[in-house]
mmCIF file of C-alpha atoms in Angstrom:
data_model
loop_
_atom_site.group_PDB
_atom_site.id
_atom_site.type_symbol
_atom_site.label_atom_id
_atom_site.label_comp_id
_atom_site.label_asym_id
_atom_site.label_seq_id
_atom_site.Cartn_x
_atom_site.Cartn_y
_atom_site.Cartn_z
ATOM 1 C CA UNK A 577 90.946 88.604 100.565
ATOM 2 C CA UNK A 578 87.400 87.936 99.157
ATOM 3 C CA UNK A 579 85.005 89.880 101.380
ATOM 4 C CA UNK A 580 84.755 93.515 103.070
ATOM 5 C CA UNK A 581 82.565 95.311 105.899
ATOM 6 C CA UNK A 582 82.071 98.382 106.330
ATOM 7 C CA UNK A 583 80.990 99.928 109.204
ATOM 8 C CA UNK A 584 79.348 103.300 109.118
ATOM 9 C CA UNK A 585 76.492 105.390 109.553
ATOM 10 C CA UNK A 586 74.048 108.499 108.223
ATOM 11 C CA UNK A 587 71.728 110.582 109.680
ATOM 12 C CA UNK A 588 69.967 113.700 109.608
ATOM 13 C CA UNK A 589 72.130 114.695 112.846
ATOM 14 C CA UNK A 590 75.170 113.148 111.650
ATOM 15 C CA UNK A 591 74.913 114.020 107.824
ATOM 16 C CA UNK A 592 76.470 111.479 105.621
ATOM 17 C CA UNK A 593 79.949 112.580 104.609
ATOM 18 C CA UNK A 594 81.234 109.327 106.114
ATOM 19 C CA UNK A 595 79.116 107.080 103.904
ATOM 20 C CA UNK A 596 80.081 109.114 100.699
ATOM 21 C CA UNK A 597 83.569 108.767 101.402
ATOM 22 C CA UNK A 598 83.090 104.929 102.341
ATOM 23 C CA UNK A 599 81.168 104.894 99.109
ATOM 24 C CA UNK A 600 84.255 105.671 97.335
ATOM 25 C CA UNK A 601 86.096 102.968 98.887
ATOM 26 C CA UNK A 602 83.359 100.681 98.128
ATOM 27 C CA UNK A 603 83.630 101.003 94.257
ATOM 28 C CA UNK A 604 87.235 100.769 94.142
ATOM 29 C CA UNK A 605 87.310 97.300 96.186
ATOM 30 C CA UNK A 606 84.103 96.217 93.888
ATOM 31 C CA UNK A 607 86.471 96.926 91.028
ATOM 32 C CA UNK A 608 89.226 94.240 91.995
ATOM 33 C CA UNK A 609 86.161 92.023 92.083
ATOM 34 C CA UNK A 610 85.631 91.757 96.261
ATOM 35 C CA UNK A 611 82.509 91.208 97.744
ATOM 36 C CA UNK A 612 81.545 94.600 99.735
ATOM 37 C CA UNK A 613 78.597 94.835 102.740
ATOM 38 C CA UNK A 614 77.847 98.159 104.474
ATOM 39 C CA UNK A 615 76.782 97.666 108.204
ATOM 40 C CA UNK A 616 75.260 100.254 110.127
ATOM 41 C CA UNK A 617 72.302 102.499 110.024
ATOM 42 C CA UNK A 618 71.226 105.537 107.288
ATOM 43 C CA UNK A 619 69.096 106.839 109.733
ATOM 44 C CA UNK A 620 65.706 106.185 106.725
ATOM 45 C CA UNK A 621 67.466 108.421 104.375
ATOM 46 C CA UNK A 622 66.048 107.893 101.228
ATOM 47 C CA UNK A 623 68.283 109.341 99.656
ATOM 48 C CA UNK A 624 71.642 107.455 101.049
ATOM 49 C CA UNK A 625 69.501 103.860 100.151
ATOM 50 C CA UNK A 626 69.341 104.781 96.791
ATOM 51 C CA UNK A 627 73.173 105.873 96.813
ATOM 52 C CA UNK A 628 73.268 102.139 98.307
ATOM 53 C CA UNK A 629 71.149 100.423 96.055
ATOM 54 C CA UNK A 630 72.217 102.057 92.794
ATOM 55 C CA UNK A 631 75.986 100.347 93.750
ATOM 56 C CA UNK A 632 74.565 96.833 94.628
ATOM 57 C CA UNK A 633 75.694 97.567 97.921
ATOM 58 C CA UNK A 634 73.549 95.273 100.795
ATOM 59 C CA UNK A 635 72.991 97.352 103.785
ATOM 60 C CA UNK A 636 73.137 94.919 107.333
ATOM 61 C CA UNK A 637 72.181 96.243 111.115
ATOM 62 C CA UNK A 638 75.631 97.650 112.171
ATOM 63 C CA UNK A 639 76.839 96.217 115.440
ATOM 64 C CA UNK A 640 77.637 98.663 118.197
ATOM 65 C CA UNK A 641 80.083 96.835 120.547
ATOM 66 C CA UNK A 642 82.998 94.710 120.315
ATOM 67 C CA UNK A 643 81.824 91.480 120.652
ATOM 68 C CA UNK A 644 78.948 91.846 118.500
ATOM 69 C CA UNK A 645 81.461 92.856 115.765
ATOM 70 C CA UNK A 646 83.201 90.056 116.339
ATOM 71 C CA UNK A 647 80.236 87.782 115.684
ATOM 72 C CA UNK A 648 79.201 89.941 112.488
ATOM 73 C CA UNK A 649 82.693 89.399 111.163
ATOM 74 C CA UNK A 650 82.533 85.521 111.611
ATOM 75 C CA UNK A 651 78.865 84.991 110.374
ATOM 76 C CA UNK A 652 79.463 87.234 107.196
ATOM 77 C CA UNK A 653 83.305 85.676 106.538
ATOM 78 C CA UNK A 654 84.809 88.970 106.526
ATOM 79 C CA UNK A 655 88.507 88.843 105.911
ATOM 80 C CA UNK A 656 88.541 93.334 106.422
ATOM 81 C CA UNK A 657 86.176 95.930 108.049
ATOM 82 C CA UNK A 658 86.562 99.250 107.505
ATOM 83 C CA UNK A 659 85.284 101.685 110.253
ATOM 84 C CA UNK A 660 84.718 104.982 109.217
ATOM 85 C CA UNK A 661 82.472 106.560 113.086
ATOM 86 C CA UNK A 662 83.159 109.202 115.524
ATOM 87 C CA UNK A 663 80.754 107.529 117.771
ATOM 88 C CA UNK A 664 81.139 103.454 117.815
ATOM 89 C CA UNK A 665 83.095 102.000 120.621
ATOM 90 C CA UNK A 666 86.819 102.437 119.358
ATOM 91 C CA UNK A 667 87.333 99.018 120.885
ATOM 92 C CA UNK A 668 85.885 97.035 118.073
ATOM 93 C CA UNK A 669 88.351 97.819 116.077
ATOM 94 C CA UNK A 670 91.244 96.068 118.592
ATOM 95 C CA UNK A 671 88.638 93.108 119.134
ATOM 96 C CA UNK A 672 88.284 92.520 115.127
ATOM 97 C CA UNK A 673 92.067 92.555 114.899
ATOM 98 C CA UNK A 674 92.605 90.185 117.732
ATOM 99 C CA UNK A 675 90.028 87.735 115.864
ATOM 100 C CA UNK A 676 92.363 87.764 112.663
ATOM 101 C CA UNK A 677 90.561 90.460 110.265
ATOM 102 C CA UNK A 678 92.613 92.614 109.118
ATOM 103 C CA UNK A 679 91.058 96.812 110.173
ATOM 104 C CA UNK A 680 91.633 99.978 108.466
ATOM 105 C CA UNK A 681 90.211 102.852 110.638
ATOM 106 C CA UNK A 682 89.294 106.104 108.882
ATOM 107 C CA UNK A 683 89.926 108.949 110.974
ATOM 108 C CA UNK A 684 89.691 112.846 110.999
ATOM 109 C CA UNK A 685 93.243 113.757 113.296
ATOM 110 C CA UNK A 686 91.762 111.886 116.139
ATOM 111 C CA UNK A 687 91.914 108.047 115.970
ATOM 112 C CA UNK A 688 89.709 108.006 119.328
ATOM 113 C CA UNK A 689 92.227 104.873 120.483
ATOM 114 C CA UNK A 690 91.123 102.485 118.239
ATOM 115 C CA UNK A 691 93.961 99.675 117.610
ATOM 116 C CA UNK A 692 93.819 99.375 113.656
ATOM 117 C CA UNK A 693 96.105 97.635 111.232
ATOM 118 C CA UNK A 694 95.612 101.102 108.804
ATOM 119 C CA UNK A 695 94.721 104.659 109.760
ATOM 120 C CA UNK A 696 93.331 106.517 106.831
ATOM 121 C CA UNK A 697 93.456 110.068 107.617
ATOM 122 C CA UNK A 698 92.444 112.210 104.046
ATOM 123 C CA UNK A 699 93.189 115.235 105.777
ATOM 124 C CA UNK A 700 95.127 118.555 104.062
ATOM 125 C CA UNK A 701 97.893 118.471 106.014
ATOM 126 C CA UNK A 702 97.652 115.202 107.831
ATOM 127 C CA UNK A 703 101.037 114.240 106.874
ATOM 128 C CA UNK A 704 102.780 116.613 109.041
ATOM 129 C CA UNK A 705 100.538 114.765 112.326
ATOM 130 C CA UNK A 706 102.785 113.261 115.086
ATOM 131 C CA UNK A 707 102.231 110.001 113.276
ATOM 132 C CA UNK A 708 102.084 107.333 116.418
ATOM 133 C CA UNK A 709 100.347 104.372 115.739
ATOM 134 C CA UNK A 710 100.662 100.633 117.159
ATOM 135 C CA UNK A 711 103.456 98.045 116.084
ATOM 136 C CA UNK A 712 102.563 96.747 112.970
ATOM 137 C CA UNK A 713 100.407 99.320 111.994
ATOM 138 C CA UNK A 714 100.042 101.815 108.906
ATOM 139 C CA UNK A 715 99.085 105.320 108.610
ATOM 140 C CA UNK A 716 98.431 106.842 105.401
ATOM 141 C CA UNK A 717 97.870 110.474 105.721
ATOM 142 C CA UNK A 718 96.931 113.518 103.436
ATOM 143 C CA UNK A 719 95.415 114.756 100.483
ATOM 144 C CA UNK A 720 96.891 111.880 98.360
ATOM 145 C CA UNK A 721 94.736 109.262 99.868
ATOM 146 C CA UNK A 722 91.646 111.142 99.679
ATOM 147 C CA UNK A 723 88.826 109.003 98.444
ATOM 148 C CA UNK A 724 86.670 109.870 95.683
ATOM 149 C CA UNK A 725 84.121 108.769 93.994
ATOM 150 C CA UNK A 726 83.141 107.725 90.750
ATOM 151 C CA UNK A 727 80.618 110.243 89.774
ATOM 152 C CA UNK A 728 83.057 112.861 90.831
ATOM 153 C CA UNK A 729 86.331 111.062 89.217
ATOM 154 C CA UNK A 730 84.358 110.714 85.338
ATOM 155 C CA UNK A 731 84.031 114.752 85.726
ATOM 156 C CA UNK A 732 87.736 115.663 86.048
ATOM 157 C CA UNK A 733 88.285 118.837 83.301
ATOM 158 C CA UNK A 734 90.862 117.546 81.177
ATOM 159 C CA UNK A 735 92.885 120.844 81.370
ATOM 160 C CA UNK A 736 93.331 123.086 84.327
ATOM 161 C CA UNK A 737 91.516 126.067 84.892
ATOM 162 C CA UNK A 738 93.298 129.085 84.003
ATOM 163 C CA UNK A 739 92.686 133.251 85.393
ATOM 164 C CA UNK A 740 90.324 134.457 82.717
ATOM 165 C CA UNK A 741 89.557 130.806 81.184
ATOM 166 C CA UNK A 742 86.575 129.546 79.576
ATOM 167 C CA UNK A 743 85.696 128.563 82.724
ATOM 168 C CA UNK A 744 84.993 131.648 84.452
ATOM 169 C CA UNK A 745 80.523 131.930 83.453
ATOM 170 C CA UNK A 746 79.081 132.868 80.112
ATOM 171 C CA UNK A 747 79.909 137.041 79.048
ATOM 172 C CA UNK A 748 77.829 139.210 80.633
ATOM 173 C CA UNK A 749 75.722 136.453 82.546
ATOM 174 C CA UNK A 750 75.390 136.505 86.312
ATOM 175 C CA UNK A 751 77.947 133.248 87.716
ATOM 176 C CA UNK A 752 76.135 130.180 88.806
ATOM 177 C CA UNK A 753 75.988 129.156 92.540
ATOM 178 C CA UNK A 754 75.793 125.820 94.367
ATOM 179 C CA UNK A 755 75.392 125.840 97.577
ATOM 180 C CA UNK A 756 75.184 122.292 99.692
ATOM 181 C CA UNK A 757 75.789 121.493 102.890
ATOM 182 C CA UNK A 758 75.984 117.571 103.091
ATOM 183 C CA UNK A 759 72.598 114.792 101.986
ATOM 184 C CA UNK A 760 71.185 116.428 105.135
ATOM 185 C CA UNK A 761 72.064 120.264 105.965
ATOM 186 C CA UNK A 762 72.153 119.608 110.047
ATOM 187 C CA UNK A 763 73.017 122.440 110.820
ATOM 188 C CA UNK A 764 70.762 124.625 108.505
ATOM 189 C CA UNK A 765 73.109 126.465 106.672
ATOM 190 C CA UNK A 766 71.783 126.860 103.679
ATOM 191 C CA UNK A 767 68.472 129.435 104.401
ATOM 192 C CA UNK A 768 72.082 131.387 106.011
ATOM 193 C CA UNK A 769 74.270 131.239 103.267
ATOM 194 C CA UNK A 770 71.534 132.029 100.256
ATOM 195 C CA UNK A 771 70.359 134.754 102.693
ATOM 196 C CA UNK A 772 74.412 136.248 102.756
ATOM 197 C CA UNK A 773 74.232 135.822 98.714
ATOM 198 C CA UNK A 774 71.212 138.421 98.590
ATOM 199 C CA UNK A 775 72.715 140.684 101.123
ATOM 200 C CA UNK A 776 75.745 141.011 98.924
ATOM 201 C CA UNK A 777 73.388 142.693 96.372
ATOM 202 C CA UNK A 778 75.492 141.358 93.449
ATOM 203 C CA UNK A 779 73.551 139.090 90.453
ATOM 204 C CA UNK A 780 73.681 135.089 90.906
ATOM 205 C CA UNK A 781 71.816 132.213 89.763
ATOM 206 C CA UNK A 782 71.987 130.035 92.867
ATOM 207 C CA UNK A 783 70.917 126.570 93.009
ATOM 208 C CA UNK A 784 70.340 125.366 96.316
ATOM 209 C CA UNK A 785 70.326 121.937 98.279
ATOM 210 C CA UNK A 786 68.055 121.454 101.483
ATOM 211 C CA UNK A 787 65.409 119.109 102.237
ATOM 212 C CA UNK A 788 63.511 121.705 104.074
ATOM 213 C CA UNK A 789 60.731 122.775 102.086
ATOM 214 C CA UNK A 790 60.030 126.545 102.791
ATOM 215 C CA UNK A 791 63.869 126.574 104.118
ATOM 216 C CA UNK A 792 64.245 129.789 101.629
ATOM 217 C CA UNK A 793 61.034 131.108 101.258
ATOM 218 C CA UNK A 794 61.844 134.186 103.413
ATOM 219 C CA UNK A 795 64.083 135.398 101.164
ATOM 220 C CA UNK A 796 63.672 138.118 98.527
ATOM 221 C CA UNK A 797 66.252 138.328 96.369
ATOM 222 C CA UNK A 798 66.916 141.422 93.974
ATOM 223 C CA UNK A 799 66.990 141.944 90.417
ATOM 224 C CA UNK A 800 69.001 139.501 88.861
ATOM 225 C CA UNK A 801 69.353 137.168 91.464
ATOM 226 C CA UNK A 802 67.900 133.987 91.255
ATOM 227 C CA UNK A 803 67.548 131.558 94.186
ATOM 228 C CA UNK A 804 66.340 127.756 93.062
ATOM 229 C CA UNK A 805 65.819 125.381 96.142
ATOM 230 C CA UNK A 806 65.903 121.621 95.273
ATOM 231 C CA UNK A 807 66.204 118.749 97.893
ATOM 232 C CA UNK A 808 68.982 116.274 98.301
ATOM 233 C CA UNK A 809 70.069 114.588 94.709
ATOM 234 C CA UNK A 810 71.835 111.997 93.015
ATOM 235 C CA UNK A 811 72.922 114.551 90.575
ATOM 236 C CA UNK A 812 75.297 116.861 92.846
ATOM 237 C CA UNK A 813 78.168 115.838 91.265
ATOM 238 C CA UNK A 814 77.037 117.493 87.526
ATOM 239 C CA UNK A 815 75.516 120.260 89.387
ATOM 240 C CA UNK A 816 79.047 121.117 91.189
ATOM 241 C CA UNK A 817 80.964 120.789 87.804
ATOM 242 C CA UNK A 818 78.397 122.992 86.019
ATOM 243 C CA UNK A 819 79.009 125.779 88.612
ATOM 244 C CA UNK A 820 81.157 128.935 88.958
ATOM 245 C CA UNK A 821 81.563 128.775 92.643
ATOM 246 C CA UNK A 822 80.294 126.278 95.175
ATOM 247 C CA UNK A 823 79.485 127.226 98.743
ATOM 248 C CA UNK A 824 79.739 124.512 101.046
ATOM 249 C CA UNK A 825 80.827 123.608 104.599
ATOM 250 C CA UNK A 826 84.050 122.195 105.272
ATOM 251 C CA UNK A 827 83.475 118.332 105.193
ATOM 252 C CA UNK A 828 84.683 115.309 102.892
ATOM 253 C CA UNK A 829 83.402 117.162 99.720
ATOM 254 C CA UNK A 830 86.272 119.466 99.575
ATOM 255 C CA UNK A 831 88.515 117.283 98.389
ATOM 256 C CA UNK A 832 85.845 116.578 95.243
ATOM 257 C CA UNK A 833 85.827 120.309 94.820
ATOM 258 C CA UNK A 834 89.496 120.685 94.879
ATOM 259 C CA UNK A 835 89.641 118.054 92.155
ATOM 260 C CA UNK A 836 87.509 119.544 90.612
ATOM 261 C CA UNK A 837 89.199 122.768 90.086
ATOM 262 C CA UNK A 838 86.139 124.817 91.712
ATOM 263 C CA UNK A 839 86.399 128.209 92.844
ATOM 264 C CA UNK A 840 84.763 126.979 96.541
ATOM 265 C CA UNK A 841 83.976 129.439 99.678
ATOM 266 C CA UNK A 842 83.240 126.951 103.013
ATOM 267 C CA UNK A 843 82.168 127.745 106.146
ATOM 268 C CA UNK A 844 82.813 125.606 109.462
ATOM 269 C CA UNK A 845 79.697 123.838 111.254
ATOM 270 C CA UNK A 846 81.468 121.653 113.458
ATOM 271 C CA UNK A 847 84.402 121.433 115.553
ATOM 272 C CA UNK A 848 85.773 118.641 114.003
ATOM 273 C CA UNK A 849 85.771 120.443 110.353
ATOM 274 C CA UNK A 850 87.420 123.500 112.355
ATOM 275 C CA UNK A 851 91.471 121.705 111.403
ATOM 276 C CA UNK A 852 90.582 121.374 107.456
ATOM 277 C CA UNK A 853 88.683 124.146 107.182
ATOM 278 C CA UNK A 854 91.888 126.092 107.906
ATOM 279 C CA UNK A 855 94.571 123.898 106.607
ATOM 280 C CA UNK A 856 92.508 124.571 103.500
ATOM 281 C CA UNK A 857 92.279 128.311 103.761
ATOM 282 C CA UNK A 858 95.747 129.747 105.063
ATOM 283 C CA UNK A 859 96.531 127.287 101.925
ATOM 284 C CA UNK A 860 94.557 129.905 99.686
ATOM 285 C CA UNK A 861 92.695 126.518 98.392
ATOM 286 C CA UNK A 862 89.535 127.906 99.153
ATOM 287 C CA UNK A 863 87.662 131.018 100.693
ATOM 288 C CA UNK A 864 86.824 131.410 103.909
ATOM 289 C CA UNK A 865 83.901 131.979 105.514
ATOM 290 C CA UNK A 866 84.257 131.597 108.982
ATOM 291 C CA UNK A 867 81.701 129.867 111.582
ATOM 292 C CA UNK A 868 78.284 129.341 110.136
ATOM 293 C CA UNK A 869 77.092 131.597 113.418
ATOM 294 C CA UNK A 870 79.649 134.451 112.612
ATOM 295 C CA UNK A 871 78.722 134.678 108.677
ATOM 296 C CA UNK A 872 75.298 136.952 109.136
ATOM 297 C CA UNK A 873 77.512 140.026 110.167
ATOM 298 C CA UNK A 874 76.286 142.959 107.924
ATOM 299 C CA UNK A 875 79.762 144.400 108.525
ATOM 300 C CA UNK A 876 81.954 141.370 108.689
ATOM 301 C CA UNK A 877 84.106 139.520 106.095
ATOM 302 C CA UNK A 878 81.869 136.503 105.286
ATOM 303 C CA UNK A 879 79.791 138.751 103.192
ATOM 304 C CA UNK A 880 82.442 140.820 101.244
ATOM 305 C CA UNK A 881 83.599 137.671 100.199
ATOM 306 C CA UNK A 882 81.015 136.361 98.830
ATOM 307 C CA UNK A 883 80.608 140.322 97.068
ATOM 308 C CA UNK A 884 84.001 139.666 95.354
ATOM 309 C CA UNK A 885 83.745 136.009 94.495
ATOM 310 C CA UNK A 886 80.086 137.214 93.024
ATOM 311 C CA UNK A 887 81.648 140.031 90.804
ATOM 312 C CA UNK A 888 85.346 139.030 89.973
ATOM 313 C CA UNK A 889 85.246 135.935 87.280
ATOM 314 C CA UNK A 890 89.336 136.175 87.455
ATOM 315 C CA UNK A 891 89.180 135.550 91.091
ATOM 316 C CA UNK A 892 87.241 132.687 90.880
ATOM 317 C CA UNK A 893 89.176 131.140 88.393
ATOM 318 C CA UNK A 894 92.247 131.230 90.007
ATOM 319 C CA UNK A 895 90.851 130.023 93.442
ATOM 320 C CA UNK A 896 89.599 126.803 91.385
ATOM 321 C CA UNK A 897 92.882 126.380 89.584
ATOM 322 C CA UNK A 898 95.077 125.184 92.084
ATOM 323 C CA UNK A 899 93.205 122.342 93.575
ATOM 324 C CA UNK A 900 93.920 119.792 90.454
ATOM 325 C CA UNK A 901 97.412 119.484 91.179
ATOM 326 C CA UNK A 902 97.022 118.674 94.642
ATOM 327 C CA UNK A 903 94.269 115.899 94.854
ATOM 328 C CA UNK A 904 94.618 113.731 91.484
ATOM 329 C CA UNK A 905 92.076 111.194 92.351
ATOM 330 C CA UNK A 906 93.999 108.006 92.941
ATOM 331 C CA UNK A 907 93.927 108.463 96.631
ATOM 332 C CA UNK A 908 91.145 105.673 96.563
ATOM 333 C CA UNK A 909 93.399 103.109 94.617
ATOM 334 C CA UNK A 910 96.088 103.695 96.902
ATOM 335 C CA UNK A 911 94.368 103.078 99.950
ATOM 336 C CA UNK A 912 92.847 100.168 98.844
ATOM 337 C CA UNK A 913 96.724 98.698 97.303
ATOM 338 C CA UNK A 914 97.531 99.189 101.245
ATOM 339 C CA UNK A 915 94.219 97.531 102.653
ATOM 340 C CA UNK A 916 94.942 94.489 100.470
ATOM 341 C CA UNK A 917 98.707 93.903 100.545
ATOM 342 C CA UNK A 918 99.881 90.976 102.534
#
């Protein structure tokens, strides 16, 4: 095998958690020295070019139908495409296999009827699925096959986090916040969330991630809260290392948090992130949150949470100490041992 597509898309509707994880994927496969094209559409996201660009990765006009695929397969010499889409036909993938290139669909519990040769589903308790897939197919499911990338692999601690650890926030300084809700905040969590961090009256230092200029202005936080909006970055990976707890919603980027070892708090935004988001938090990985439309309640648990997580440095550092043993980072290699076996 010499050459890989992949076939995804971002946008500011459909955020770019799919890319990212594709990404990951990408630099593995680059590492065993394969040539690697992304095909598909990032919406004029600056900000996913660059993640493009900085990666040598060429970005092609992604073919929507099966046919079209087909052709795009044969005029690039593609011996594997990767499809990583809730919305593209789920037939290409059956026509590309038909042609003679090998598929590996990445899927979030539903496969949407697409006839792969892999199913990649990085899903928290995707293992225990009903596990049906076509003759002469593979599915690789769970946690262990999540895929990460580099900038979040080269920041693994190199001990785990331990209850009252040096990991918990300076003495006597307030705890540092990241919040980020995907390279595009669709939904428009985060003027929500920092809004819930004020209400909760407790000190912070809270960097937060929205391309919405004016997204936050509205807010006024107290004395000793501090409330720093910057737009989408390259940096997020440093930024989620460097913090005490990250508030986030309940997408790909858990599994970098979990590695990690961060003390995380997620919220839902979408009915597809509804099965992880709770696999994750009856699993006391992370806390919950709820809905994003649920979390304004002055009364209700979304902002008591965020109280104790704010005040308690021991409960924070045992939230972020048991996601290290459960995602190690090799999920990528593995996936990628599968996708080019005979």
């Amino acid at each position: 095998m010499n050459r890989v597509g992949i076939r995804c898309d971002a946008s500011t509707d459909l955020g770019v958690g799919h890319l990212m994880r594709c990404l990951a994927l990408a630099e593995e496969l680059r590492e065993r020295c394969l040539e690697v094209v992304v095909l598909g559409d990032v919406g004029g996201l600056d900000w996913a070019r660059r993640q493009l660009a900085r990666r040598g990765l060429p970005l092609l006009p992604g073919p929507d139908g099966p046919a079209a695929m087909v052709r795009t397969a044969r005029r690039l010499a593609l011996d594997a495409v990767v499809i990583d889409s809730y919305a593209l036909d789920p037939r290409c993938s059956g026509a590309l296999r038909e042609a003679g290139v090998r598929v590996l669909a990445i899927v979030d519990e539903d496969d949407r009827g697409q006839d792969a040769d892999i199913y990649l589903d990085q899903n928290l308790g995707a293992e225990r699925g009903p596990g049906g897939s076509p003759a002469g197919s593979v599915r690789l499911a769970g946690v262990r096959y999540a895929l990460l990338r580099d900038d979040v692999r080269r920041l693994r601690r190199r001990e785990p986090a331990e209850p009252g650890g040096r990991w918990t926030g300076e003495p006597g300084q307030p705890p540092r916040v990241l919040c980020f809700f995907g390279g595009t905040d669709a939904a428009g969590a985060a003027p929500v969330i920092a809004g819930e961090l004020v209400a909760t009256g407790a000190p912070f230092l809270a960097t937060v991630v929205t391309p919405r200029e004016g997204a936050l202005d509205r807010l006024g936080p107290a004395d000793g809260q501090t409330i720093h909006r910057i737009p989408p970055t390259d940096d997020l990976p440093r930024l989620v290392a460097a913090a005490d707890l990250v508030v986030t919603a309940a997408g790909s980027s858990m599994w970098e948090l979990l590695y990690l070892g961060k003390a995380a708090a997620l919220v839902w935004v979408a009915e597809n992130q509804r099965p992880a988001y709770e696999e994750v938090v009856s699993h006391g990985l992370a806390a919950g949150l709820g809905h994003l439309d649920g979390v304004t309640r002055a009364d209700g648990p979304a902002r008591a949470c965020l109280r104790e997580l704010l005040t308690r440095a021991r409960t924070r550092a045992e939230l972020g100490a048991r996601g290290p043993a459960l995602v190690d980072g090799e999920g990528r290699v593995r996936v990628a041992d599968v996708l080019l076996s005979p």
